[in-house]
PDB file of C-alpha atoms in Angstrom:
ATOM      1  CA  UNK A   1     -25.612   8.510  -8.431  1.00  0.00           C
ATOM      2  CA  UNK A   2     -26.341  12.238  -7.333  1.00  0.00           C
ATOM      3  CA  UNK A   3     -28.034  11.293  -4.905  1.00  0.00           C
ATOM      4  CA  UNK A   4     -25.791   8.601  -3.675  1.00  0.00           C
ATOM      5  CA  UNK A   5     -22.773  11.327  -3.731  1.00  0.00           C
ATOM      6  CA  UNK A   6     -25.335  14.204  -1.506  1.00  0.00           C
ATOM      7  CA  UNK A   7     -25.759  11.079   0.927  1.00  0.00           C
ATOM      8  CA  UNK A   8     -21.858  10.529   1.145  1.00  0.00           C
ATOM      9  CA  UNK A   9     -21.000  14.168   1.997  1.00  0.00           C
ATOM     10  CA  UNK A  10     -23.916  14.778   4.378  1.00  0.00           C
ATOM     11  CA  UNK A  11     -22.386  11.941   6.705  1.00  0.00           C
ATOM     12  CA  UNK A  12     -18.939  13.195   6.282  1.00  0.00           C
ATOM     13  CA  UNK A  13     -20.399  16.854   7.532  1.00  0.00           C
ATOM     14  CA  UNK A  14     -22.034  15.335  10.347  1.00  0.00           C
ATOM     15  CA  UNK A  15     -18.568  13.476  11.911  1.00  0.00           C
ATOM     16  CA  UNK A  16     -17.708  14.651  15.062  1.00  0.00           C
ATOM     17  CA  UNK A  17     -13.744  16.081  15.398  1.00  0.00           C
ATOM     18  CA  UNK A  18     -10.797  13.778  16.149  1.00  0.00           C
ATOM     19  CA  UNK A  19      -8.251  14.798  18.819  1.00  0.00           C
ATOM     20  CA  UNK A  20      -4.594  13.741  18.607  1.00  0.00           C
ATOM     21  CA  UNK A  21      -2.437  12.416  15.920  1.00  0.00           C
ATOM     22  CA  UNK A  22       1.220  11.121  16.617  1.00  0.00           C
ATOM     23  CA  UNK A  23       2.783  11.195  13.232  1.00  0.00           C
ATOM     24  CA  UNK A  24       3.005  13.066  10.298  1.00  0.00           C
ATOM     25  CA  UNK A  25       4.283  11.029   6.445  1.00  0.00           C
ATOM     26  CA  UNK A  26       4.991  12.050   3.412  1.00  0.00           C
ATOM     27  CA  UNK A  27       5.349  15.960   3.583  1.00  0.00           C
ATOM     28  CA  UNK A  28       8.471  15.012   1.624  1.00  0.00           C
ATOM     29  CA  UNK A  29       9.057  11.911   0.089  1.00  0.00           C
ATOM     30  CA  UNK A  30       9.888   8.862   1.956  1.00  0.00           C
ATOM     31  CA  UNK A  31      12.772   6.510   2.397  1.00  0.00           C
ATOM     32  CA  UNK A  32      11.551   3.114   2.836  1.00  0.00           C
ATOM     33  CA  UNK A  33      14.108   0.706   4.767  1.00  0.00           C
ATOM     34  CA  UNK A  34      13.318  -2.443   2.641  1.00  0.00           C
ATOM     35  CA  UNK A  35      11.594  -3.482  -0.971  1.00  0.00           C
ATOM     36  CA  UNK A  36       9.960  -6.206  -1.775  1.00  0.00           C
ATOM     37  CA  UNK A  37       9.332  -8.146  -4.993  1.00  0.00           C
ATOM     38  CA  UNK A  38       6.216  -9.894  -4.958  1.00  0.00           C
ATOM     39  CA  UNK A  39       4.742 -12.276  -7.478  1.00  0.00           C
ATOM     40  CA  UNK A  40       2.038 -10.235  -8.840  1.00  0.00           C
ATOM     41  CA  UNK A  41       2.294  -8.662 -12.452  1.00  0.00           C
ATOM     42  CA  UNK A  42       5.554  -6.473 -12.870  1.00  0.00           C
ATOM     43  CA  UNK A  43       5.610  -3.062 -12.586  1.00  0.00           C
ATOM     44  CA  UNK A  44       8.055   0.390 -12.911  1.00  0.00           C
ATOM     45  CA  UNK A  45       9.705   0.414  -9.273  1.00  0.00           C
ATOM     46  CA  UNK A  46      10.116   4.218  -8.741  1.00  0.00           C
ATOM     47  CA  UNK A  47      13.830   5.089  -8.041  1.00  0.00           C
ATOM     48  CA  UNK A  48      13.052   6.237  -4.450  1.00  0.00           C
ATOM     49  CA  UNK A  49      12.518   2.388  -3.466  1.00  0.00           C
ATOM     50  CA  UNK A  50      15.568   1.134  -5.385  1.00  0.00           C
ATOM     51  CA  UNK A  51      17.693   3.156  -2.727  1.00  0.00           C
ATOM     52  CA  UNK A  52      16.363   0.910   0.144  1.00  0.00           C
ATOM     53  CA  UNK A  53      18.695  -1.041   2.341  1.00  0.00           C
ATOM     54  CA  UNK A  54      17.609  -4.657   2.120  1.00  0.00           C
ATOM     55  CA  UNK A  55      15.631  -5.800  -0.976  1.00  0.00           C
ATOM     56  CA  UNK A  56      13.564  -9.393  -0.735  1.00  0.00           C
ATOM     57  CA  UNK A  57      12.684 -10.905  -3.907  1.00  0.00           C
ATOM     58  CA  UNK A  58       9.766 -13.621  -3.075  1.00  0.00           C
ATOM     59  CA  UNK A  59       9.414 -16.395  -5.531  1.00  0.00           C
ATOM     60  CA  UNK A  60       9.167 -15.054  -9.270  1.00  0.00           C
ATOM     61  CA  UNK A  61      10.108 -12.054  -8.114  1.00  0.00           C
ATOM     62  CA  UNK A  62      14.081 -12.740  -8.673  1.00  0.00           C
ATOM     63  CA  UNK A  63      12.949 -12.684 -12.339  1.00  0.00           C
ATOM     64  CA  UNK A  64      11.434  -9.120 -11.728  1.00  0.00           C
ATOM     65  CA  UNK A  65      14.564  -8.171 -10.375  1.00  0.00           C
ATOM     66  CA  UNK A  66      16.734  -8.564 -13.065  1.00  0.00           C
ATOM     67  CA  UNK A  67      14.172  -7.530 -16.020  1.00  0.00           C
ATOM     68  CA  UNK A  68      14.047  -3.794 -13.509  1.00  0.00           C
ATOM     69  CA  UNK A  69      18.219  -4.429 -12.771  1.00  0.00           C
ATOM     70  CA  UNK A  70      17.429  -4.172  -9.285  1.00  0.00           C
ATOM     71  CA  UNK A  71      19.904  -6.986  -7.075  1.00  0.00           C
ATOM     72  CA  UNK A  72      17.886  -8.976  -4.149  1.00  0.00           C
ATOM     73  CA  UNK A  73      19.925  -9.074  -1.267  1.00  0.00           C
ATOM     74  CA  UNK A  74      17.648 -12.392  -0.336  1.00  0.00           C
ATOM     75  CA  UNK A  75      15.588 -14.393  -2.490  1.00  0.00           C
ATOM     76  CA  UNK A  76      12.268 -16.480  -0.695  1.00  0.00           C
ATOM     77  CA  UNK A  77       9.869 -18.354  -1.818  1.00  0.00           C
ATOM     78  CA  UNK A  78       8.639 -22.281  -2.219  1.00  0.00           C
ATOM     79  CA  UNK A  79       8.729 -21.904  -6.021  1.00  0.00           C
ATOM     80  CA  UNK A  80       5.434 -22.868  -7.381  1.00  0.00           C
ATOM     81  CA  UNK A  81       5.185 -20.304  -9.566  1.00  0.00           C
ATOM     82  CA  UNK A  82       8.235 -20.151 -11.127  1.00  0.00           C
ATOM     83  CA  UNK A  83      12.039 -22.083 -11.193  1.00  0.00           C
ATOM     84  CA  UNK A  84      14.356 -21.491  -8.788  1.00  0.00           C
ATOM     85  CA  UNK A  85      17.511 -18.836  -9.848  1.00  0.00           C
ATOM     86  CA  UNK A  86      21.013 -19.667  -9.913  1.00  0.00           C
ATOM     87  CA  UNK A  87      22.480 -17.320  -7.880  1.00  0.00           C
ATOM     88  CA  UNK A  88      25.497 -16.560  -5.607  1.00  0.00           C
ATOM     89  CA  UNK A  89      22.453 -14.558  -4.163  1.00  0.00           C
ATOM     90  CA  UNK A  90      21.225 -15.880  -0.204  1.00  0.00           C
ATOM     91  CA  UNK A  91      17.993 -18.268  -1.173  1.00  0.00           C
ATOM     92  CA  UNK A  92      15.484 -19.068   1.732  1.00  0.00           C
ATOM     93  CA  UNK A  93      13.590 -22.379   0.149  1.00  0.00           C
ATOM     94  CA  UNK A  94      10.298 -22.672   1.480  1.00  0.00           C
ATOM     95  CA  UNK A  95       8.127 -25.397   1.928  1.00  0.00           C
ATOM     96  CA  UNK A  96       4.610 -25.254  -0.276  1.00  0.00           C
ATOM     97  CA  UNK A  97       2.774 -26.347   2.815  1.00  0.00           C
ATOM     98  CA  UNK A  98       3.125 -23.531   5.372  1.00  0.00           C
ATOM     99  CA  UNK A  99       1.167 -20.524   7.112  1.00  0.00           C
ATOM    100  CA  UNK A 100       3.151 -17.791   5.290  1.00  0.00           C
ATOM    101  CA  UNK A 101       2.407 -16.581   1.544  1.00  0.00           C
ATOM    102  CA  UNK A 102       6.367 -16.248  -0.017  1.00  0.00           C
ATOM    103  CA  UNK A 103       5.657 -12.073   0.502  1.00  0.00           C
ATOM    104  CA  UNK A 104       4.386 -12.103   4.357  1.00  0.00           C
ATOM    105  CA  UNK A 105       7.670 -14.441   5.249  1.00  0.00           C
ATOM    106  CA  UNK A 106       9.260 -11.461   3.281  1.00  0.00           C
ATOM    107  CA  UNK A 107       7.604  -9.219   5.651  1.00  0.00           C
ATOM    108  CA  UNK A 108       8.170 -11.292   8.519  1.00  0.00           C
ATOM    109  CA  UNK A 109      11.400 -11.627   7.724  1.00  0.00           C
ATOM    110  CA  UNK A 110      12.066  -7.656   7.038  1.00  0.00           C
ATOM    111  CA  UNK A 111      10.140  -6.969  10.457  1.00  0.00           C
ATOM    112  CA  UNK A 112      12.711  -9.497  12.043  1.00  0.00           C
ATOM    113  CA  UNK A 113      15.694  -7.885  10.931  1.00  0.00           C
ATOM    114  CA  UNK A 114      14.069  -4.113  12.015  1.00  0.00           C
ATOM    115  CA  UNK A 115      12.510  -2.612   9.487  1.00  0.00           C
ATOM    116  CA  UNK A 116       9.591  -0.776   9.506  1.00  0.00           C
ATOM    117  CA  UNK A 117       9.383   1.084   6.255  1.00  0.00           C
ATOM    118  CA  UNK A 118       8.657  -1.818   3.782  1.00  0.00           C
ATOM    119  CA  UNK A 119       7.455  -1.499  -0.065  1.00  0.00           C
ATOM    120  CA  UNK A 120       5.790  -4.215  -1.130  1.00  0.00           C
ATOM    121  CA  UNK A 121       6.297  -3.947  -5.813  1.00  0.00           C
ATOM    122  CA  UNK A 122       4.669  -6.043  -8.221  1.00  0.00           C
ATOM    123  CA  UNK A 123       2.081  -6.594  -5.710  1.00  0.00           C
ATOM    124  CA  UNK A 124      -1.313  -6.407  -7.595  1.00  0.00           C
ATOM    125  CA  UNK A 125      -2.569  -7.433 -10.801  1.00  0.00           C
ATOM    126  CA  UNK A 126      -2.468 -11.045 -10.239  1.00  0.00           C
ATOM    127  CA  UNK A 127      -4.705 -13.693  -8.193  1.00  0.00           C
ATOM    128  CA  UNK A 128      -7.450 -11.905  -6.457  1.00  0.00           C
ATOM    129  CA  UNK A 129      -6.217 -14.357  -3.125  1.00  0.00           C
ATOM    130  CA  UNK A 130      -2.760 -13.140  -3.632  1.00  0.00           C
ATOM    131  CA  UNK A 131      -3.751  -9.261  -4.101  1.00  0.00           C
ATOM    132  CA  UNK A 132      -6.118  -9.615  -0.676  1.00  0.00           C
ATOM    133  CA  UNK A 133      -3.215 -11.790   1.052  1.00  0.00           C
ATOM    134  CA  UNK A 134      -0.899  -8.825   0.153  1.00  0.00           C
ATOM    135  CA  UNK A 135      -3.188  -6.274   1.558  1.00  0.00           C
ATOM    136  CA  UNK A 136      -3.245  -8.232   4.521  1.00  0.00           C
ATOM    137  CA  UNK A 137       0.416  -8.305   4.872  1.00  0.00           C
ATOM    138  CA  UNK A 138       0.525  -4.998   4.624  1.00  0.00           C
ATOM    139  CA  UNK A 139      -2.399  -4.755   7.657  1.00  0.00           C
ATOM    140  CA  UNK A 140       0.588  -6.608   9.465  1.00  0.00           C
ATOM    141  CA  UNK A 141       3.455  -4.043   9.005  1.00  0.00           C
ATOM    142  CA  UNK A 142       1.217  -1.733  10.283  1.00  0.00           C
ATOM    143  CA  UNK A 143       0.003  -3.723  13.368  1.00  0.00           C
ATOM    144  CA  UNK A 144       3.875  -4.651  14.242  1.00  0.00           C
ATOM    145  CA  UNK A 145       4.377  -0.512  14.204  1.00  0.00           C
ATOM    146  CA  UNK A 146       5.685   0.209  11.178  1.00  0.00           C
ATOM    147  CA  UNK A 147       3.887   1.896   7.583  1.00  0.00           C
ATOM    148  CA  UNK A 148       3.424  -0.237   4.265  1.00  0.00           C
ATOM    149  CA  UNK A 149       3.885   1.220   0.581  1.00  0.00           C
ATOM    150  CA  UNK A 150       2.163  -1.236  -2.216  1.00  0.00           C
ATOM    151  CA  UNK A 151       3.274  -0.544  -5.783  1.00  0.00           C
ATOM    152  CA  UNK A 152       1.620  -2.150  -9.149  1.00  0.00           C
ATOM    153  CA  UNK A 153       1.579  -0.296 -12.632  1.00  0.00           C
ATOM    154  CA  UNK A 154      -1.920   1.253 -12.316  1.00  0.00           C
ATOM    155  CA  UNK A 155      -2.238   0.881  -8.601  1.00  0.00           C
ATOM    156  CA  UNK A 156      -0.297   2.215  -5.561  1.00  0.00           C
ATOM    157  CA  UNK A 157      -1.861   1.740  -1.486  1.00  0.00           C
ATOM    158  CA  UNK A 158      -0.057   3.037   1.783  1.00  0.00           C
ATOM    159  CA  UNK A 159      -1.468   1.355   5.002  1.00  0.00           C
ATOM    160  CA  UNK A 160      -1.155   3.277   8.153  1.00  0.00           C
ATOM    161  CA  UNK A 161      -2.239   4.260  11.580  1.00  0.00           C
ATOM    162  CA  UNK A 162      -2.410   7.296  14.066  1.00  0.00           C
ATOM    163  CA  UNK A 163      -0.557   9.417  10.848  1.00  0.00           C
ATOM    164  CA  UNK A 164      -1.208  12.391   9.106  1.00  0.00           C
ATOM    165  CA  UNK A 165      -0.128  11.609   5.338  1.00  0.00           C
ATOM    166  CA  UNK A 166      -0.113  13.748   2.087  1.00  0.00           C
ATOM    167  CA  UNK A 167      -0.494  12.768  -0.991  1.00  0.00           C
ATOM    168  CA  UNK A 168       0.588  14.785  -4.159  1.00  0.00           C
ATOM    169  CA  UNK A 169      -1.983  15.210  -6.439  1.00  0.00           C
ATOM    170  CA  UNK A 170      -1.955  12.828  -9.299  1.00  0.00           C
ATOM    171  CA  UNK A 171      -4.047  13.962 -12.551  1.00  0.00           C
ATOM    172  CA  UNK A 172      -6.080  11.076 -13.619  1.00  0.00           C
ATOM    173  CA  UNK A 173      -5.912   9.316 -10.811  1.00  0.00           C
ATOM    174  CA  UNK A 174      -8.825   7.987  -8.080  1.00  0.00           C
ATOM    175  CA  UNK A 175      -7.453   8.483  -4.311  1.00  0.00           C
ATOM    176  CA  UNK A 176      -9.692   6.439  -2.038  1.00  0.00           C
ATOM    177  CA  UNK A 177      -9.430   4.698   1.838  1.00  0.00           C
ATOM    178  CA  UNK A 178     -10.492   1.778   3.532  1.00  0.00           C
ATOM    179  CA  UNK A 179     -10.681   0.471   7.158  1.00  0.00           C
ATOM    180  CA  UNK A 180      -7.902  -2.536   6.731  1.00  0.00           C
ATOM    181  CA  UNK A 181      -9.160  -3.311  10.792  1.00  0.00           C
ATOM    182  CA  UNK A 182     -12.488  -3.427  11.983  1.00  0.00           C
ATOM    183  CA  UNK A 183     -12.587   0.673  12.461  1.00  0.00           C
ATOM    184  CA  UNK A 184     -10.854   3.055  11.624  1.00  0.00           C
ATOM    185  CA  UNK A 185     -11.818   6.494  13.760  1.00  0.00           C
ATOM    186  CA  UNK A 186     -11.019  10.508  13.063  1.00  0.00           C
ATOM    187  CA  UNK A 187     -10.617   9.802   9.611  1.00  0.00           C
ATOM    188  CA  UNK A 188      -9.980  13.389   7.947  1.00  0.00           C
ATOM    189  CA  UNK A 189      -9.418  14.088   4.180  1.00  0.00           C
ATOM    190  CA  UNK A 190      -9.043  17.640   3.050  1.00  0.00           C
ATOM    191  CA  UNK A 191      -7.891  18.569  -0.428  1.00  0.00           C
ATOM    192  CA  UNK A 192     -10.482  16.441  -2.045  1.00  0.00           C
ATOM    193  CA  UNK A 193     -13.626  16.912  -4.039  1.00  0.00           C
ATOM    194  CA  UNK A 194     -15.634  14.860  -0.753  1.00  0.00           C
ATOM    195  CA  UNK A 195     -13.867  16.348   2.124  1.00  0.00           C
ATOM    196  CA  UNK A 196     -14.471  14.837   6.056  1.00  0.00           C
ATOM    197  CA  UNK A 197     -13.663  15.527   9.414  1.00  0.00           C
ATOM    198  CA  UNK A 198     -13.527  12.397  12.164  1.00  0.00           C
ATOM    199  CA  UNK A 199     -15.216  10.178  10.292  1.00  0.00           C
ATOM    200  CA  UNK A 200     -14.960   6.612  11.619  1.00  0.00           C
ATOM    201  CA  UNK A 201     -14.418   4.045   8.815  1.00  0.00           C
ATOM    202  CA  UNK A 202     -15.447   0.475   9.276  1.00  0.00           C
ATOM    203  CA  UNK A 203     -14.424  -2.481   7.026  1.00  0.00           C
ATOM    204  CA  UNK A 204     -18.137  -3.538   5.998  1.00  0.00           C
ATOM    205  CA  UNK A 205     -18.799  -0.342   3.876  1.00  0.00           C
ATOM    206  CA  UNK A 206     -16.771   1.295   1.550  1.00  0.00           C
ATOM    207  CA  UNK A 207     -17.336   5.068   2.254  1.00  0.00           C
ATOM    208  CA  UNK A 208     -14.416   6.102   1.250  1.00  0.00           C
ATOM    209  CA  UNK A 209     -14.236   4.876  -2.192  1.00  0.00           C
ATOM    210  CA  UNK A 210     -13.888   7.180  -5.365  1.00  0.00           C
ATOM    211  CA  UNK A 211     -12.216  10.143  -4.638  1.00  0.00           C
ATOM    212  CA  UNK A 212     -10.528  12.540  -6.853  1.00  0.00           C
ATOM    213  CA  UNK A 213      -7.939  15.985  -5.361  1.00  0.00           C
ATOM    214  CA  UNK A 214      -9.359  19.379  -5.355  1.00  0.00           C
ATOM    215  CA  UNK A 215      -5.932  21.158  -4.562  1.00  0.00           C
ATOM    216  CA  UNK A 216      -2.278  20.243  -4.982  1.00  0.00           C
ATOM    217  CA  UNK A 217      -2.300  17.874  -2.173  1.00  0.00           C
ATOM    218  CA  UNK A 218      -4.554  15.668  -0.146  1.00  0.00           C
ATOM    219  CA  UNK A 219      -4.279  15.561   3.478  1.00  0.00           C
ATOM    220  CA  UNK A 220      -5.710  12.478   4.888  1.00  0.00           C
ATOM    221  CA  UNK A 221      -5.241  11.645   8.808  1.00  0.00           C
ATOM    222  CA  UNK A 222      -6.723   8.704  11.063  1.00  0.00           C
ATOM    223  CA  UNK A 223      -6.534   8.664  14.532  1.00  0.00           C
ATOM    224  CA  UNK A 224      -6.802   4.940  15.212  1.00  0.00           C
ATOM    225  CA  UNK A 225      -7.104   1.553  13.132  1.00  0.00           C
ATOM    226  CA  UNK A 226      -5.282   0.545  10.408  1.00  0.00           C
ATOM    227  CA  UNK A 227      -6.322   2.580   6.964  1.00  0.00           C
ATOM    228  CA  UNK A 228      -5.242   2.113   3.587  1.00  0.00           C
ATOM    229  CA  UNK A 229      -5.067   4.761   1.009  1.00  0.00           C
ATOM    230  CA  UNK A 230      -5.764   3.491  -2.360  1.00  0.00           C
ATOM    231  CA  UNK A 231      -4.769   5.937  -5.859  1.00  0.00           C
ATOM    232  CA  UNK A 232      -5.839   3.793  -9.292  1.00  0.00           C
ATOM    233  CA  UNK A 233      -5.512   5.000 -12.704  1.00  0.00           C
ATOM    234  CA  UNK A 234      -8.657   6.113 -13.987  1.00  0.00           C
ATOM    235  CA  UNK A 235      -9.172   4.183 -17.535  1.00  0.00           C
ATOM    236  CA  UNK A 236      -9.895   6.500 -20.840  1.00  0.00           C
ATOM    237  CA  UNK A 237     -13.410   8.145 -20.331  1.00  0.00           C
ATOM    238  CA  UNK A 238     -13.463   7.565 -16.431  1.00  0.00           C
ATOM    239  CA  UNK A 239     -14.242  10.294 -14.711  1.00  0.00           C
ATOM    240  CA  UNK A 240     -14.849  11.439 -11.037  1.00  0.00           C
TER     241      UNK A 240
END
């Protein structure tokens, strides 16, 4: 595993510099201009998402909504997975044979109406499919120009591009990235115990996994592609 870890940072050293980065996240905390409620497992929806301006509930997800007391402004979803609400509450009833998941017409729908800071909750913890499908949606906020918070009790992901983004350190907690796209190039992480400068990420390797902070905040930029930043709860014993 030693050696595995001396392999890692040797091809981060070796990266060649990135040039020019067009945004900057996160150096305070962020306002995010819609939240979904997916149909993964339920989680604590931190207070800085409840303030957003339009909030989608997708399929059991209405249930979510009033066990955390937060009120949908639109309900979606085909409802396979759980009854549909009675609700003075706009419903969009889907049909069970259609392209969308319930949560990417949510983001379709949130993209429609102009939004481009979306948080996806309760979106992991579930069907593998459904976690992947949600990871993809959030691939698509990205690619339609916006950024893409995922929340889940033990879990939390940001997809981005071209962005510089910090993240707060977080005791007991892994901080790792993946190339959503094909590439991702001048992928820098500073603050961390396996630092790297221009790296390019691809999605057929996961170089990026398992990382832990070495400072009060991690500073993690990518030039181009779509990247997402995954932080997990380490379990009792786990250790980075």
């Amino acid at each position: 595993k030693e050696i595995s870890r001396t392999l890692r940072a040797a091809a981060f050293r070796e990266a060649a510099p990135f040039s020019h980065i067009k945004q900057d996240w996160m150096e305070k905390k962020m306002n995010y201009d819609c939240l979904i409620l997916s149909g993964g497992d339920c989680c604590t929806v931190p207070e800085e998402l409840r303030q957003a301006s339009f909030v989608i509930a997708c399929d059991r997800g209405w249930k979510y909504a009033e066990q955390l007391g937060v009120k949908p402004d639109l309900i979606v979803g085909d409802f396979d997975s759980s009854s549909p609400p009675k609700t003075d509450t706009a419903v969009a009833f889907l049909p069970t044979r259609k392209d969308d998941t319930d949560t990417m017409y949510a983001v379709r729908t949130a993209l429609d109406k102009g939004y481009r800071k979306i948080a996806i909750a309760c979106a992991f913890g579930g069907r593998l499919d459904h976690t992947v499908a949600n990871l993809q949606s959030a691939a698509y906020v990205v690619s339609h120009g916006g950024i893409c918070r995922l929340i889940g009790e033990n879990t939390e992901a940001f997809a981005c591009t071209a962005t510089s983004a910090i993240f707060p350190r977080r005791e007991g907690w892994s901080l790792s990235v993946f190339a959503l796209s094909d590439a991702c190039t001048g992928v820098t992480i500073k603050g961390t115990k396996f630092e790297c400068e221009g790296v390019i990420l691809t999605n057929a390797f996961p170089l990026g996994v398992s990382n832990v902070w070495e400072s009060e905040r991690a500073v993690i930029t990518v030039e181009s592609g779509i990247l997402m930043v995954i932080q997990s709860k380490l379990k009792n014993g786990e250790h980075i």
